[in-house]
């Protein structure tokens, strides 16, 4: 059994994830242990465990954080009520919300202020969608599928459309096409609202999926963008598996394959990719070929800590 290993590039950490992790580390360095983090800073268990070792305590409910503590809000964004609770508890909030997510929050606020009803294309239970909806719960509806779009009954003639940043142009195209046809007056999302990292990683995995029988997407089951990468790889012809690390690989998946692809979600550290490569090289991998689809130079400014 021998096969080539194709690596998608770009893959792994995006600028928003890099920024969020650095914020937690800088907060620990400045204020000492413990630093509380509301929700997983990014959706990757390895990253969370490493930060826990350094002194971060992760909580899902802001009410569980002791009064007068330091808290970092995760990269996914938070509803306004969490900031209000933090103020009542005298918490010092360090906001690690991805700037691209913050931009969508600001647009939602502006649309509601100007009398628009918002249709948000995303996953209802995803923390990013929950944060956006918190800006004006009675003025935002979340649509997940084409069927929901077809059956949607508007609550206003003034409609605006926003999308979850972890969804690409391809992910939302069908739904947006339906909504545009049904509601020609709807204000569409700005092109710059599309997360560059989500789109780049999907475009990169398309290229390797076309030449590989199997593609491993390294990422967490909770990671929206990692799940989408697996779906894209399947759509473009490869048998695809979403795994948290090489330890989840079933060697039977490698039977009779000539080309194996690897990519990773935007919350996945490169060390997990390298360990997967090492594992595959021990099991018949002969050559590692990196297929570059885009060069990313974006870096987001850090907040005051």
Short mmCIF file of C-alpha atoms in Angstrom, two decimals:
data_model
loop_
_atom_site.label_atom_id
_atom_site.label_comp_id
_atom_site.label_asym_id
_atom_site.label_seq_id
_atom_site.Cartn_x
_atom_site.Cartn_y
_atom_site.Cartn_z
CA UNK A 1 0.00 0.00 0.00
CA UNK A 2 1.54 3.30 -1.11
CA UNK A 3 -0.04 6.66 -1.81
CA UNK A 4 0.69 10.34 -2.28
CA UNK A 5 -0.39 12.92 0.31
CA UNK A 6 -1.88 16.18 -0.98
CA UNK A 7 -2.08 19.16 1.39
CA UNK A 8 -4.59 21.95 0.80
CA UNK A 9 -3.32 25.47 1.26
CA UNK A 10 -4.56 27.66 2.84
CA UNK A 11 -5.73 25.55 5.75
CA UNK A 12 -5.92 25.87 9.52
CA UNK A 13 -5.85 29.03 11.60
CA UNK A 14 -7.39 32.19 10.15
CA UNK A 15 -6.56 35.72 11.30
CA UNK A 16 -9.57 35.83 13.64
CA UNK A 17 -8.54 32.62 15.40
CA UNK A 18 -4.89 33.71 15.69
CA UNK A 19 -6.07 36.97 17.23
CA UNK A 20 -8.48 35.31 19.70
CA UNK A 21 -5.88 32.85 21.01
CA UNK A 22 -3.29 35.60 21.35
CA UNK A 23 -5.80 37.71 23.31
CA UNK A 24 -6.29 34.92 25.88
CA UNK A 25 -2.53 34.44 26.28
CA UNK A 26 -1.88 38.17 26.65
CA UNK A 27 -4.68 38.43 29.22
CA UNK A 28 -3.14 35.62 31.30
CA UNK A 29 0.27 37.27 31.02
CA UNK A 30 -1.06 40.66 32.12
CA UNK A 31 -3.60 39.72 34.80
CA UNK A 32 -2.36 36.30 35.95
CA UNK A 33 -4.33 33.09 36.46
CA UNK A 34 -7.17 32.39 36.19
CA UNK A 35 -8.66 34.15 33.20
CA UNK A 36 -12.24 33.15 32.42
CA UNK A 37 -13.29 32.58 28.81
CA UNK A 38 -16.97 32.62 27.84
CA UNK A 39 -17.53 29.67 25.52
CA UNK A 40 -14.68 27.84 23.78
CA UNK A 41 -12.43 30.65 22.48
CA UNK A 42 -12.46 28.77 19.15
CA UNK A 43 -14.11 25.45 18.31
CA UNK A 44 -11.14 23.13 18.79
CA UNK A 45 -10.59 20.89 21.83
CA UNK A 46 -6.80 20.82 21.44
CA UNK A 47 -6.62 24.62 21.57
CA UNK A 48 -8.94 24.74 24.58
CA UNK A 49 -6.88 22.13 26.48
CA UNK A 50 -3.63 23.99 25.79
CA UNK A 51 -5.08 27.26 27.06
CA UNK A 52 -6.48 25.52 30.14
CA UNK A 53 -2.95 24.36 30.95
CA UNK A 54 -1.82 28.00 30.73
CA UNK A 55 -4.51 29.23 33.14
CA UNK A 56 -7.75 29.77 31.22
CA UNK A 57 -11.07 28.56 32.64
CA UNK A 58 -13.80 28.01 30.05
CA UNK A 59 -17.46 28.52 31.00
CA UNK A 60 -20.66 28.35 28.97
CA UNK A 61 -22.82 30.43 31.31
CA UNK A 62 -21.58 33.93 32.10
CA UNK A 63 -23.46 33.73 35.42
CA UNK A 64 -20.98 31.06 36.54
CA UNK A 65 -18.09 33.54 36.44
CA UNK A 66 -17.25 35.00 39.87
CA UNK A 67 -17.92 38.73 40.28
CA UNK A 68 -14.98 41.10 39.69
CA UNK A 69 -13.17 38.60 37.42
CA UNK A 70 -11.43 39.02 34.06
CA UNK A 71 -13.33 37.42 31.17
CA UNK A 72 -12.54 37.00 27.47
CA UNK A 73 -15.55 36.76 25.14
CA UNK A 74 -14.99 34.17 22.39
CA UNK A 75 -14.27 34.80 18.71
CA UNK A 76 -17.83 33.90 17.69
CA UNK A 77 -19.50 37.03 19.05
CA UNK A 78 -21.91 37.54 21.95
CA UNK A 79 -25.43 38.91 22.39
CA UNK A 80 -25.79 42.32 24.09
CA UNK A 81 -27.34 40.78 27.20
CA UNK A 82 -24.02 39.08 28.01
CA UNK A 83 -22.28 42.46 28.13
CA UNK A 84 -25.07 43.73 30.40
CA UNK A 85 -24.65 40.77 32.78
CA UNK A 86 -20.88 41.30 32.78
CA UNK A 87 -21.38 44.93 33.77
CA UNK A 88 -23.68 43.97 36.67
CA UNK A 89 -21.11 41.43 37.89
CA UNK A 90 -18.31 44.00 37.56
CA UNK A 91 -16.42 41.78 35.12
CA UNK A 92 -13.61 43.22 33.03
CA UNK A 93 -14.50 42.11 29.50
CA UNK A 94 -11.80 41.58 26.89
CA UNK A 95 -13.57 41.08 23.57
CA UNK A 96 -12.03 38.51 21.21
CA UNK A 97 -14.91 38.62 18.73
CA UNK A 98 -13.58 38.22 15.18
CA UNK A 99 -13.67 41.65 13.48
CA UNK A 100 -15.63 40.12 10.58
CA UNK A 101 -18.32 38.93 13.00
CA UNK A 102 -18.35 42.33 14.74
CA UNK A 103 -18.96 43.92 11.34
CA UNK A 104 -22.10 41.82 10.83
CA UNK A 105 -23.31 42.76 14.34
CA UNK A 106 -22.94 46.45 13.46
CA UNK A 107 -24.82 45.98 10.19
CA UNK A 108 -27.66 44.19 12.02
CA UNK A 109 -27.95 47.07 14.49
CA UNK A 110 -27.98 49.61 11.64
CA UNK A 111 -30.62 47.75 9.63
CA UNK A 112 -32.97 47.45 12.62
CA UNK A 113 -32.43 51.11 13.44
CA UNK A 114 -33.53 52.00 9.89
CA UNK A 115 -36.71 49.92 10.09
CA UNK A 116 -35.59 46.75 8.30
CA UNK A 117 -36.47 43.17 9.19
CA UNK A 118 -33.43 40.90 8.90
CA UNK A 119 -33.21 37.46 7.34
CA UNK A 120 -30.05 35.79 8.61
CA UNK A 121 -28.74 32.78 6.69
CA UNK A 122 -27.00 30.49 9.16
CA UNK A 123 -27.34 27.68 11.67
CA UNK A 124 -29.87 28.46 14.40
CA UNK A 125 -27.92 26.80 17.21
CA UNK A 126 -24.49 28.11 16.25
CA UNK A 127 -23.09 30.55 18.80
CA UNK A 128 -22.42 33.16 16.10
CA UNK A 129 -26.08 33.13 15.00
CA UNK A 130 -27.24 33.32 18.63
CA UNK A 131 -25.06 36.40 19.13
CA UNK A 132 -26.42 38.15 16.05
CA UNK A 133 -30.02 37.35 16.91
CA UNK A 134 -29.47 38.85 20.34
CA UNK A 135 -29.09 42.27 18.71
CA UNK A 136 -32.85 42.35 17.97
CA UNK A 137 -34.62 39.03 18.53
CA UNK A 138 -38.02 40.31 17.38
CA UNK A 139 -36.53 41.68 14.13
CA UNK A 140 -34.38 38.75 12.95
CA UNK A 141 -35.36 35.38 11.45
CA UNK A 142 -32.76 32.66 10.85
CA UNK A 143 -33.02 30.52 7.72
CA UNK A 144 -30.94 27.35 7.37
CA UNK A 145 -32.23 25.64 4.22
CA UNK A 146 -33.54 26.28 0.72
CA UNK A 147 -36.88 24.78 1.80
CA UNK A 148 -37.18 27.27 4.66
CA UNK A 149 -36.44 30.08 2.21
CA UNK A 150 -39.13 28.88 -0.20
CA UNK A 151 -41.71 28.75 2.59
CA UNK A 152 -40.68 31.97 4.32
CA UNK A 153 -43.43 34.49 4.99
CA UNK A 154 -41.99 38.00 5.47
CA UNK A 155 -42.88 40.09 8.49
CA UNK A 156 -42.07 43.35 6.70
CA UNK A 157 -41.67 44.75 3.20
CA UNK A 158 -38.31 46.23 4.19
CA UNK A 159 -35.98 43.23 4.23
CA UNK A 160 -32.22 42.92 4.64
CA UNK A 161 -30.08 39.81 4.34
CA UNK A 162 -27.06 38.85 6.45
CA UNK A 163 -25.08 35.60 6.54
CA UNK A 164 -23.06 33.61 9.05
CA UNK A 165 -19.35 34.24 8.46
CA UNK A 166 -18.47 30.52 8.58
CA UNK A 167 -20.56 29.95 5.44
CA UNK A 168 -19.07 30.57 2.01
CA UNK A 169 -20.62 32.02 -1.15
CA UNK A 170 -21.25 28.44 -2.31
CA UNK A 171 -22.92 27.49 0.99
CA UNK A 172 -25.45 30.31 0.83
CA UNK A 173 -25.98 30.67 -2.95
CA UNK A 174 -29.12 28.51 -3.27
CA UNK A 175 -30.85 30.16 -0.31
CA UNK A 176 -29.92 33.68 -1.42
CA UNK A 177 -31.09 32.97 -4.99
CA UNK A 178 -34.50 31.89 -3.64
CA UNK A 179 -34.81 34.96 -1.42
CA UNK A 180 -33.76 37.34 -4.22
CA UNK A 181 -36.40 35.86 -6.51
CA UNK A 182 -39.14 35.99 -3.85
CA UNK A 183 -38.21 39.43 -2.53
CA UNK A 184 -36.56 41.53 -5.29
CA UNK A 185 -36.36 44.51 -2.94
CA UNK A 186 -34.26 42.68 -0.31
CA UNK A 187 -30.90 44.28 0.53
CA UNK A 188 -28.19 41.69 -0.08
CA UNK A 189 -25.06 41.16 2.03
CA UNK A 190 -21.95 43.07 1.03
CA UNK A 191 -19.29 41.00 -0.72
CA UNK A 192 -16.75 41.99 1.91
CA UNK A 193 -18.94 40.35 4.58
CA UNK A 194 -17.94 36.94 3.23
CA UNK A 195 -15.19 35.51 5.42
CA UNK A 196 -12.06 35.30 3.25
CA UNK A 197 -10.80 32.28 5.24
CA UNK A 198 -13.99 30.24 4.84
CA UNK A 199 -14.02 30.81 1.08
CA UNK A 200 -10.27 30.22 0.62
CA UNK A 201 -10.29 26.94 2.55
CA UNK A 202 -13.26 25.63 0.61
CA UNK A 203 -11.72 26.60 -2.72
CA UNK A 204 -8.48 24.86 -1.70
CA UNK A 205 -10.17 21.62 -0.64
CA UNK A 206 -12.07 21.49 -3.94
CA UNK A 207 -8.74 21.22 -5.77
CA UNK A 208 -7.41 18.30 -3.75
CA UNK A 209 -10.80 16.53 -3.63
CA UNK A 210 -10.77 16.29 -7.43
CA UNK A 211 -7.54 14.24 -7.37
CA UNK A 212 -7.84 12.30 -4.08
CA UNK A 213 -9.94 9.26 -3.27
CA UNK A 214 -9.93 10.16 0.43
CA UNK A 215 -9.74 13.56 2.16
CA UNK A 216 -9.18 14.03 5.88
CA UNK A 217 -10.53 17.27 7.33
CA UNK A 218 -8.88 17.87 10.70
CA UNK A 219 -11.20 19.79 12.96
CA UNK A 220 -13.79 19.63 15.68
CA UNK A 221 -17.32 18.29 15.19
CA UNK A 222 -18.48 21.59 16.76
CA UNK A 223 -16.67 23.63 14.09
CA UNK A 224 -19.08 24.90 11.43
CA UNK A 225 -16.36 25.62 8.86
CA UNK A 226 -14.76 22.18 9.38
CA UNK A 227 -18.09 20.46 8.74
CA UNK A 228 -18.53 22.49 5.57
CA UNK A 229 -15.03 21.49 4.37
CA UNK A 230 -15.95 17.82 4.72
CA UNK A 231 -19.17 18.40 2.76
CA UNK A 232 -17.31 20.26 -0.01
CA UNK A 233 -14.72 17.47 -0.34
CA UNK A 234 -17.53 14.91 -0.67
CA UNK A 235 -19.31 17.04 -3.25
CA UNK A 236 -16.15 17.21 -5.37
CA UNK A 237 -15.66 13.46 -5.48
CA UNK A 238 -13.63 12.32 -2.47
CA UNK A 239 -14.65 10.13 0.42
CA UNK A 240 -14.22 12.60 3.26
CA UNK A 241 -13.80 12.23 7.02
CA UNK A 242 -13.90 14.91 9.70
CA UNK A 243 -11.41 13.87 12.40
CA UNK A 244 -10.06 15.65 15.47
CA UNK A 245 -6.60 14.07 15.07
CA UNK A 246 -4.76 11.20 13.36
CA UNK A 247 -5.87 8.91 16.22
CA UNK A 248 -9.36 8.82 14.70
CA UNK A 249 -8.16 7.37 11.37
CA UNK A 250 -9.32 3.85 10.54
CA UNK A 251 -6.52 2.27 8.48
CA UNK A 252 -9.15 0.50 6.37
CA UNK A 253 -9.96 3.92 4.91
CA UNK A 254 -6.54 3.80 3.23
CA UNK A 255 -7.08 0.51 1.40
CA UNK A 256 -6.52 0.74 -2.36
CA UNK A 257 -6.05 4.51 -2.42
CA UNK A 258 -3.44 6.28 -4.52
CA UNK A 259 -3.99 9.86 -3.34
CA UNK A 260 -4.92 11.07 0.15
CA UNK A 261 -5.83 14.69 0.85
CA UNK A 262 -5.52 16.69 4.06
CA UNK A 263 -6.97 20.02 5.08
CA UNK A 264 -7.93 21.58 8.40
CA UNK A 265 -10.58 23.91 9.77
CA UNK A 266 -9.93 27.54 10.67
CA UNK A 267 -9.68 26.64 14.38
CA UNK A 268 -7.22 23.75 13.93
CA UNK A 269 -3.53 24.17 14.89
CA UNK A 270 -0.92 23.08 12.34
CA UNK A 271 0.63 20.61 14.80
CA UNK A 272 -2.41 18.34 14.32
CA UNK A 273 -1.88 18.43 10.55
CA UNK A 274 1.81 17.56 10.90
CA UNK A 275 1.05 14.64 13.23
CA UNK A 276 -1.46 13.34 10.68
CA UNK A 277 1.15 13.58 7.92
CA UNK A 278 3.64 11.64 10.07
CA UNK A 279 1.02 8.97 10.75
CA UNK A 280 0.23 8.58 7.05
CA UNK A 281 3.93 8.46 6.08
CA UNK A 282 4.29 5.48 8.43
CA UNK A 283 1.41 3.73 6.66
CA UNK A 284 2.41 4.01 3.04
CA UNK A 285 2.56 7.71 2.31
CA UNK A 286 5.45 8.30 -0.09
CA UNK A 287 5.35 11.95 -1.08
CA UNK A 288 3.80 15.12 0.40
CA UNK A 289 2.57 17.62 -2.18
CA UNK A 290 1.15 21.00 -1.16
CA UNK A 291 -1.44 22.53 -3.49
CA UNK A 292 -1.57 26.29 -2.94
CA UNK A 293 -4.80 28.04 -3.88
CA UNK A 294 -4.38 31.46 -2.24
CA UNK A 295 -1.89 33.44 -0.16
CA UNK A 296 -3.27 34.95 3.03
CA UNK A 297 -1.61 38.01 4.56
CA UNK A 298 -4.51 39.34 6.64
CA UNK A 299 -3.81 40.14 10.29
CA UNK A 300 -6.32 41.74 12.66
CA UNK A 301 -5.37 44.36 15.20
CA UNK A 302 -5.46 43.37 18.87
CA UNK A 303 -7.86 45.15 21.25
CA UNK A 304 -6.70 46.99 24.34
CA UNK A 305 -6.03 44.38 27.02
#
